[in-house]
Amino acid sequence: ASGATEVALLPTGLAYEGPQRSVEAATRWFGALGATVREVPVYSRADALVAEHVDAVRRAGFVYMVGTSPMHLRSVLKDTPLFAALVDAWHEGAVLAGSGAGADVLCDPMVDTRGGAFTVGLGVVPGVAVIPRADTWSPDKVRRTVELAPPSMHLVSIPERSGIVRDPDGTWRTVGAGLVTVHHHGHQAALADLPAETL
């Protein structure tokens, strides 16, 4: 759907956890779809200032962020030329995708996966937070996170092998095998209730 033949992969959220495995997995996955993967090796804040990395993201038709540490991912990208390039590419029609920490950090607020509370995200999707791999959390941790959610925010529980997609017209849809749940003000809501506005 993106029309891209190359995916720019940012494995930043795996900086301390063997990112090469995810690079290889993404290469196999996207290869089966007819696309190549270009790793953009941004693991530290200094990496997010490298002109070659910034240009690779700005020119990308598809940017994919992965990882398990949203806090590290945010600290590396926030207020950097690379993050500005990422937003520019997205506004110009590129697909911006994230799994795990890559999905969490796009929101603001974002879920602090260490304890289920909330902290500041990158804010590409304001007013929405996600629990990635929610089916791997304990019911108590999910419940606590729902209870801690600010009243104005929509919280989306996304199980493994599942996702939500915001189409160019601002509407949201689910993809994958699992059941996605939207919470708002302590109650279950619908995907159509998610705000269309983005950064």
Backbone as JSON, one array per atom type, in Angstrom:
{
  "sequence": "ASGATEVALLPTGLAYEGPQRSVEAATRWFGALGATVREVPVYSRADALVAEHVDAVRRAGFVYMVGTSPMHLRSVLKDTPLFAALVDAWHEGAVLAGSGAGADVLCDPMVDTRGGAFTVGLGVVPGVAVIPRADTWSPDKVRRTVELAPPSMHLVSIPERSGIVRDPDGTWRTVGAGLVTVHHHGHQAALADLPAETL",
  "N": [[0.83, -1.21, 0.0], [2.03, 1.2, 0.62], [3.65, 1.69, -1.51], [6.35, 1.6, -1.39], [9.62, 0.23, -1.94], [11.66, -0.22, -0.3], [12.4, -0.51, 3.14], [13.07, 1.57, 5.81], [14.66, 0.76, 8.62], [14.57, 1.32, 12.02], [16.19, 0.2, 14.66], [16.4, 1.17, 17.21], [15.23, 0.95, 19.8], [16.19, -1.44, 20.68], [18.78, -1.27, 21.44], [20.45, -2.31, 23.45], [19.99, -4.99, 23.4], [20.69, -7.0, 21.51], [20.17, -6.13, 18.66], [20.54, -7.09, 16.07], [19.2, -9.47, 15.55], [16.54, -8.67, 15.22], [16.82, -7.07, 12.98], [17.49, -8.99, 11.07], [15.15, -10.56, 11.16], [13.23, -8.7, 10.29], [14.21, -8.26, 7.74], [13.74, -10.73, 6.52], [10.92, -10.82, 6.74], [9.91, -8.5, 5.35], [11.12, -9.0, 2.96], [9.67, -11.13, 1.97], [7.49, -9.77, 1.16], [8.37, -8.44, -0.98], [10.08, -6.31, -0.57], [13.09, -4.56, 0.31], [15.23, -4.21, 3.22], [16.63, -1.53, 4.89], [18.86, -1.03, 7.3], [18.96, 1.55, 9.63], [21.32, 2.58, 11.56], [20.75, 3.72, 14.34], [21.47, 4.13, 17.5], [22.23, 5.62, 19.62], [22.04, 8.98, 20.96], [23.86, 10.57, 19.61], [24.02, 9.2, 17.2], [21.59, 9.93, 16.07], [22.08, 12.37, 15.08], [23.63, 12.18, 12.89], [24.22, 12.99, 9.58], [23.9, 11.27, 7.36], [22.17, 9.29, 8.37], [19.92, 10.8, 8.98], [19.2, 11.69, 6.42], [18.58, 9.24, 5.22], [16.25, 8.49, 6.54], [14.59, 10.66, 5.95], [14.22, 10.36, 3.19], [12.84, 8.02, 3.01], [10.2, 5.75, 2.11], [8.88, 4.15, 3.77], [9.03, 3.79, 7.15], [10.15, 1.97, 9.87], [9.97, 1.3, 13.22], [11.39, -0.47, 15.91], [11.61, -2.36, 19.01], [12.21, -2.83, 22.58], [12.48, -1.0, 24.56], [10.95, 1.77, 25.26], [11.66, 4.08, 26.64], [14.41, 4.47, 26.16], [14.34, 4.72, 23.39], [12.82, 7.06, 23.1], [14.53, 8.92, 24.4], [16.7, 8.95, 22.7], [15.65, 9.89, 20.24], [14.07, 12.23, 20.63], [13.56, 15.63, 19.87], [15.53, 15.8, 17.84], [17.39, 16.08, 14.71], [16.88, 13.76, 13.25], [14.41, 12.83, 14.17], [12.81, 14.95, 13.33], [13.12, 14.61, 10.58], [11.85, 12.16, 10.28], [9.17, 12.8, 10.89], [8.73, 14.64, 8.85], [8.99, 12.96, 6.57], [6.8, 11.32, 6.97], [4.65, 13.15, 6.82], [4.89, 13.71, 4.16], [3.9, 11.49, 2.97], [5.01, 9.0, 3.55], [4.89, 5.73, 5.08], [4.63, 5.27, 8.52], [5.58, 3.11, 10.9], [5.39, 1.14, 13.88], [6.49, -1.29, 16.24], [6.09, -2.85, 19.42], [8.14, -1.05, 21.55], [8.44, 0.84, 19.57], [5.87, 1.41, 18.72], [4.7, 2.34, 21.08], [6.17, 4.69, 21.74], [5.45, 6.52, 19.79], [3.18, 7.71, 20.63], [1.53, 10.13, 22.81], [0.33, 10.85, 25.93], [2.8, 8.23, 26.68], [2.83, 4.74, 27.48], [4.55, 3.67, 30.31], [6.22, 0.92, 30.24], [7.5, -0.44, 32.25], [6.1, -0.23, 34.61], [3.48, 0.32, 34.05], [2.45, 2.85, 34.3], [2.23, 6.3, 33.13], [4.09, 8.35, 30.85], [5.97, 10.92, 29.12], [5.69, 10.86, 25.62], [6.74, 10.8, 22.13], [4.76, 12.07, 20.72], [3.62, 11.96, 18.13], [1.17, 10.86, 17.7], [-1.07, 12.31, 19.43], [-2.93, 12.22, 22.53], [-3.55, 9.57, 22.54], [-2.63, 6.41, 23.79], [-0.8, 3.34, 23.8], [-0.85, -0.14, 24.73], [1.49, -2.21, 23.96], [1.72, -5.63, 22.92], [-0.16, -6.55, 24.76], [-1.36, -8.87, 25.65], [0.63, -10.23, 26.91], [0.93, -9.08, 29.32], [0.12, -9.04, 32.83], [-3.25, -9.44, 34.08], [-3.7, -7.69, 36.25], [-1.79, -5.68, 35.91], [-2.58, -4.55, 33.48], [-5.12, -3.64, 34.25], [-4.42, -1.76, 36.22], [-3.06, 0.1, 34.65], [-5.12, 0.99, 32.96], [-6.71, 2.21, 34.91], [-5.04, 4.29, 35.7], [-4.97, 5.92, 33.52], [-5.23, 9.14, 32.04], [-8.29, 11.02, 32.04], [-8.97, 12.23, 29.58], [-7.69, 10.81, 27.65], [-7.28, 8.2, 25.18], [-6.78, 4.79, 25.54], [-5.22, 2.04, 24.15], [-5.3, -1.37, 24.03], [-3.22, -3.71, 22.65], [-2.84, -6.84, 21.41], [-0.28, -9.39, 20.82], [0.88, -9.96, 17.43], [-0.91, -8.29, 16.24], [-2.45, -5.12, 15.37], [-3.03, -1.54, 15.07], [-4.13, 0.7, 12.56], [-3.78, 3.87, 11.17], [-5.41, 5.34, 8.67], [-4.83, 7.42, 5.72], [-7.03, 9.18, 5.6], [-7.64, 9.68, 8.2], [-9.12, 7.82, 9.6], [-9.35, 4.9, 11.71], [-8.29, 1.47, 11.87], [-8.25, -2.06, 12.63], [-5.72, -4.62, 12.45], [-4.52, -7.96, 11.96], [-4.31, -10.85, 14.2], [-5.38, -10.73, 16.78], [-7.61, -9.47, 19.41], [-8.27, -6.16, 19.64], [-8.54, -3.68, 22.13], [-10.18, -0.74, 23.13], [-9.89, 1.76, 25.56], [-11.48, 4.31, 27.39], [-11.73, 6.88, 29.63], [-12.08, 5.05, 31.69], [-13.87, 3.24, 30.66], [-14.94, 0.86, 28.15], [-14.36, 1.64, 24.77], [-14.85, 2.55, 21.29], [-12.99, 1.85, 18.29], [-13.46, 3.8, 16.42], [-13.7, 6.02, 17.98], [-11.2, 7.03, 18.43], [-8.97, 9.8, 18.21], [-8.58, 11.7, 15.2], [-6.63, 13.56, 14.76], [-3.19, 14.35, 14.37], [0.37, 14.82, 14.93]],
  "CA": [[0.0, 0.0, 0.0], [2.9, 2.38, 0.69], [4.36, 1.89, -2.76], [7.79, 1.58, -1.14], [10.34, -1.03, -2.18], [12.67, -0.32, 0.75], [11.96, -0.13, 4.47], [14.11, 2.09, 6.68], [14.45, 0.13, 9.92], [15.22, 1.93, 13.18], [16.16, -0.76, 15.77], [16.91, 1.94, 18.34], [14.72, 0.46, 21.07], [16.87, -2.7, 21.01], [20.21, -0.94, 21.45], [21.2, -3.13, 24.41], [19.39, -6.32, 23.44], [20.93, -7.76, 20.3], [19.28, -5.65, 17.59], [20.74, -7.74, 14.78], [18.16, -10.49, 15.35], [15.37, -8.0, 14.68], [17.15, -6.64, 11.62], [17.38, -10.18, 10.22], [13.73, -10.95, 11.09], [12.55, -7.72, 9.43], [14.67, -8.49, 6.36], [12.98, -11.88, 6.0], [9.49, -10.5, 6.66], [9.64, -7.57, 4.26], [11.57, -9.65, 1.73], [8.55, -11.93, 1.48], [6.54, -8.83, 0.58], [9.01, -7.82, -2.14], [10.81, -5.09, -0.21], [14.36, -4.72, 1.01], [15.33, -3.49, 4.49], [17.87, -0.78, 5.12], [19.03, -0.69, 8.71], [19.49, 2.88, 9.94], [21.87, 2.2, 12.86], [20.64, 4.8, 15.33], [21.4, 3.5, 18.82], [22.52, 6.65, 20.63], [21.63, 10.31, 20.53], [24.84, 11.03, 18.61], [23.64, 8.59, 15.92], [20.43, 10.64, 15.53], [22.57, 13.63, 14.53], [24.45, 11.87, 11.71], [23.5, 13.44, 8.38], [23.55, 10.12, 6.52], [21.0, 8.64, 8.95], [18.81, 11.73, 8.82], [18.8, 11.66, 5.01], [17.96, 7.94, 4.93], [14.88, 8.52, 7.05], [13.82, 11.68, 5.21], [13.92, 9.86, 1.84], [12.18, 6.71, 3.09], [8.77, 5.62, 1.86], [8.35, 3.32, 4.86], [9.93, 3.8, 8.31], [9.69, 0.98, 10.83], [10.71, 1.38, 14.48], [11.17, -1.65, 16.75], [12.35, -2.37, 20.26], [11.55, -3.15, 23.84], [12.72, 0.08, 25.51], [10.45, 3.06, 24.78], [12.36, 5.18, 27.3], [15.64, 4.7, 25.42], [13.98, 5.2, 22.06], [12.43, 8.47, 23.22], [15.67, 9.75, 24.76], [17.57, 9.06, 21.54], [15.05, 10.6, 19.1], [13.35, 13.47, 20.94], [14.17, 16.92, 19.51], [16.72, 15.6, 17.01], [17.14, 16.19, 13.26], [16.34, 12.51, 12.73], [12.98, 12.8, 14.46], [12.19, 15.92, 12.42], [13.09, 13.97, 9.26], [10.83, 11.12, 10.35], [7.87, 13.45, 10.79], [8.64, 15.19, 7.49], [8.74, 11.86, 5.63], [5.42, 10.87, 7.19], [3.77, 14.17, 6.26], [5.0, 13.67, 2.7], [3.26, 10.29, 2.47], [5.64, 7.74, 3.97], [4.28, 4.97, 6.15], [5.37, 5.25, 9.78], [5.1, 1.95, 11.63], [6.16, 0.79, 15.06], [6.05, -2.43, 17.03], [6.65, -2.78, 20.76], [8.51, 0.31, 21.94], [8.25, 1.7, 18.42], [4.47, 1.86, 18.73], [4.47, 3.06, 22.34], [6.82, 6.0, 21.76], [4.81, 7.43, 18.86], [2.04, 8.33, 21.31], [1.76, 11.01, 23.96], [1.4, 10.21, 26.7], [3.08, 6.84, 26.35], [2.82, 3.84, 28.62], [5.83, 3.23, 30.84], [6.0, -0.52, 30.32], [8.1, -1.02, 33.46], [5.14, -0.3, 35.7], [2.12, 0.54, 33.6], [2.05, 4.25, 34.45], [2.36, 7.06, 31.88], [5.16, 9.33, 30.76], [5.93, 11.71, 27.88], [6.14, 10.21, 24.39], [7.16, 11.7, 21.06], [3.6, 12.9, 20.4], [3.13, 11.92, 16.76], [-0.26, 10.6, 17.87], [-1.41, 12.82, 20.76], [-4.21, 11.83, 23.1], [-3.69, 8.12, 22.44], [-1.52, 5.59, 24.27], [-0.99, 1.93, 23.49], [-0.16, -1.2, 25.46], [1.9, -3.22, 22.97], [1.81, -7.0, 23.44], [-0.96, -6.49, 25.99], [-1.69, -10.22, 26.12], [1.74, -10.75, 27.72], [0.85, -8.42, 30.61], [-0.82, -9.62, 33.79], [-4.5, -8.68, 34.15], [-3.59, -6.61, 37.23], [-1.0, -4.59, 35.34], [-3.44, -3.89, 32.51], [-6.17, -2.93, 35.0], [-3.8, -0.59, 36.85], [-2.77, 1.07, 33.59], [-6.41, 1.58, 32.58], [-7.15, 3.1, 35.99], [-4.15, 5.45, 35.77], [-5.06, 6.71, 32.29], [-5.91, 10.42, 32.14], [-9.66, 10.92, 31.5], [-9.1, 12.71, 28.2], [-6.86, 9.98, 26.76], [-7.72, 6.88, 24.74], [-5.76, 3.78, 25.76], [-5.51, 0.92, 23.27], [-4.59, -2.62, 24.34], [-2.96, -4.39, 21.39], [-2.16, -8.11, 21.63], [0.74, -9.77, 19.85], [0.45, -10.27, 16.07], [-2.07, -7.42, 15.95], [-2.08, -3.72, 15.32], [-4.0, -0.56, 14.62], [-3.63, 1.46, 11.43], [-4.47, 5.12, 10.87], [-5.37, 5.58, 7.23], [-4.62, 8.84, 5.39], [-8.21, 10.01, 5.84], [-7.81, 9.88, 9.63], [-9.87, 6.74, 10.24], [-8.54, 3.84, 12.3], [-8.76, 0.1, 11.7], [-7.38, -3.07, 13.25], [-5.16, -5.66, 11.59], [-3.9, -9.04, 12.7], [-5.06, -12.0, 14.72], [-5.92, -10.55, 18.13], [-8.7, -8.53, 19.69], [-7.81, -4.86, 20.13], [-9.52, -3.07, 23.03], [-9.99, 0.7, 23.37], [-10.39, 2.22, 26.85], [-11.58, 5.77, 27.51], [-12.37, 7.32, 30.87], [-12.42, 3.89, 32.5], [-14.87, 2.39, 30.01], [-14.57, 0.39, 26.83], [-14.79, 2.53, 23.7], [-14.72, 1.98, 19.95], [-11.86, 2.34, 17.51], [-13.9, 5.03, 15.74], [-13.58, 7.14, 18.92], [-9.83, 7.55, 18.49], [-8.87, 11.09, 17.5], [-7.96, 11.69, 13.86], [-5.57, 14.55, 14.71], [-1.84, 13.89, 14.64], [1.39, 15.86, 14.95]],
  "C": [[0.86, 1.25, 0.0], [3.54, 2.69, -0.64], [5.86, 1.85, -2.6], [8.38, 0.23, -1.49], [11.45, -1.23, -1.16], [12.08, 0.18, 2.06], [13.16, 0.37, 5.25], [13.81, 1.6, 8.09], [15.26, 0.83, 10.99], [15.12, 0.96, 14.35], [16.61, -0.13, 17.09], [16.48, 1.39, 19.69], [15.3, -0.86, 21.5], [18.36, -2.49, 21.17], [21.03, -1.85, 22.35], [20.73, -4.58, 24.42], [19.54, -7.07, 22.13], [20.05, -7.35, 19.15], [19.41, -6.42, 16.29], [19.7, -8.82, 14.5], [16.9, -9.87, 14.74], [15.6, -7.5, 13.26], [16.99, -7.82, 10.66], [15.92, -10.62, 10.06], [12.97, -10.0, 10.17], [12.95, -7.92, 7.96], [13.93, -9.66, 5.73], [11.52, -11.52, 5.77], [9.18, -9.61, 5.46], [10.11, -8.13, 2.92], [10.47, -10.48, 1.11], [7.48, -11.05, 0.84], [7.13, -8.08, -0.62], [9.77, -6.54, -1.85], [12.13, -5.43, 0.46], [14.33, -3.9, 2.3], [16.68, -2.79, 4.55], [17.92, -0.42, 6.6], [19.61, 0.72, 8.82], [20.0, 2.75, 11.38], [21.93, 3.36, 13.87], [20.42, 4.17, 16.7], [21.66, 4.48, 19.96], [22.08, 8.0, 20.08], [22.58, 10.87, 19.48], [24.51, 10.45, 17.24], [22.49, 9.34, 15.26], [20.82, 12.0, 14.96], [23.38, 13.43, 13.25], [23.66, 12.16, 10.44], [23.06, 12.29, 7.5], [22.29, 9.41, 7.04], [19.75, 9.51, 8.78], [18.29, 11.69, 7.39], [18.09, 10.36, 4.65], [16.52, 7.9, 5.38], [14.03, 9.51, 6.26], [13.4, 11.18, 3.83], [13.07, 8.59, 1.85], [10.7, 6.8, 2.73], [8.08, 4.82, 2.95], [9.4, 3.32, 5.96], [9.33, 2.89, 9.36], [10.58, 1.03, 12.06], [10.37, 0.17, 15.35], [11.93, -1.48, 18.07], [11.52, -2.72, 21.46], [11.7, -2.04, 24.87], [12.21, 1.42, 24.96], [11.18, 4.24, 25.41], [13.67, 5.51, 26.56], [15.34, 5.28, 24.05], [13.61, 6.68, 22.1], [13.65, 9.35, 23.5], [16.63, 9.94, 23.59], [16.97, 9.99, 20.48], [14.51, 11.99, 19.41], [14.19, 14.7, 20.6], [15.48, 16.76, 18.74], [16.38, 15.82, 15.53], [16.53, 14.91, 12.69], [14.84, 12.41, 13.0], [12.24, 13.79, 13.56], [12.08, 15.33, 11.01], [12.03, 12.9, 9.2], [9.44, 11.71, 10.18], [7.68, 14.05, 9.4], [8.3, 14.1, 6.47], [7.29, 11.4, 5.74], [4.42, 11.86, 6.59], [3.78, 14.18, 4.73], [4.48, 12.35, 2.12], [3.89, 8.97, 2.84], [4.78, 7.05, 5.02], [5.2, 5.03, 7.36], [4.78, 4.14, 10.62], [5.99, 1.68, 12.84], [5.6, -0.46, 15.7], [6.76, -2.35, 18.39], [6.9, -1.34, 21.15], [8.3, 1.3, 20.81], [6.84, 2.22, 18.29], [4.2, 2.75, 19.93], [4.95, 4.5, 22.26], [6.19, 7.0, 20.8], [3.68, 8.22, 19.51], [2.49, 9.37, 22.33], [0.43, 11.26, 24.65], [1.68, 8.8, 26.2], [3.09, 6.03, 27.63], [4.26, 3.53, 29.02], [5.69, 1.74, 31.13], [6.62, -1.16, 31.55], [7.08, -1.15, 34.57], [3.71, -0.03, 35.32], [1.6, 1.95, 33.81], [2.29, 4.97, 33.11], [3.49, 8.07, 31.99], [5.05, 10.03, 29.4], [6.45, 10.89, 26.72], [6.56, 11.24, 23.36], [5.99, 12.51, 20.49], [3.18, 12.93, 18.95], [1.62, 11.69, 16.77], [-0.65, 11.06, 19.28], [-2.79, 12.34, 21.22], [-4.51, 10.35, 23.02], [-2.44, 7.48, 23.03], [-1.84, 4.14, 23.95], [-0.27, 1.05, 24.5], [0.23, -2.24, 24.42], [2.04, -4.57, 23.65], [1.03, -7.13, 24.75], [-1.3, -7.87, 26.52], [-0.56, -10.87, 26.89], [1.78, -10.08, 29.09], [-0.09, -9.19, 31.53], [-2.11, -8.8, 33.79], [-4.43, -7.52, 35.13], [-2.83, -5.42, 36.68], [-1.82, -3.82, 34.3], [-4.5, -3.06, 33.23], [-5.61, -1.66, 35.63], [-3.52, 0.5, 35.83], [-4.04, 1.76, 33.12], [-6.87, 2.57, 33.64], [-6.32, 4.37, 36.08], [-4.27, 6.37, 34.54], [-5.78, 8.03, 32.53], [-7.29, 10.35, 31.48], [-9.8, 11.32, 30.04], [-8.43, 11.8, 27.17], [-7.55, 8.68, 26.38], [-6.54, 5.91, 24.9], [-6.15, 2.54, 24.95], [-4.65, -0.28, 23.67], [-4.47, -3.42, 23.04], [-2.22, -5.7, 21.68], [-1.09, -8.38, 20.57], [0.11, -10.14, 18.51], [-0.79, -9.48, 15.66], [-1.59, -5.98, 15.9], [-3.27, -2.84, 14.99], [-3.33, 0.28, 13.53], [-4.47, 2.73, 11.3], [-4.3, 5.36, 9.38], [-5.23, 7.07, 6.93], [-5.82, 9.74, 5.64], [-8.51, 10.21, 7.33], [-8.6, 8.79, 10.34], [-8.9, 5.65, 10.7], [-9.15, 2.49, 12.0], [-7.78, -0.85, 12.38], [-6.88, -4.03, 12.18], [-4.62, -6.76, 12.5], [-4.87, -10.0, 13.33], [-5.79, -11.74, 16.02], [-7.03, -9.53, 18.22], [-8.14, -7.26, 20.33], [-8.92, -4.24, 20.97], [-9.17, -1.6, 23.25], [-10.63, 1.05, 24.71], [-10.42, 3.74, 26.84], [-12.36, 6.1, 28.76], [-12.87, 6.13, 31.69], [-13.42, 2.94, 31.88], [-14.34, 1.91, 28.67], [-15.16, 1.32, 25.78], [-14.58, 1.83, 22.37], [-13.51, 2.58, 19.24], [-12.21, 3.65, 16.81], [-13.82, 6.24, 16.66], [-12.19, 7.72, 18.99], [-9.73, 8.84, 17.7], [-8.15, 10.94, 16.16], [-6.75, 12.6, 13.81], [-4.23, 13.91, 15.06], [-0.9, 15.08, 14.61], [1.58, 16.48, 13.57]]
}
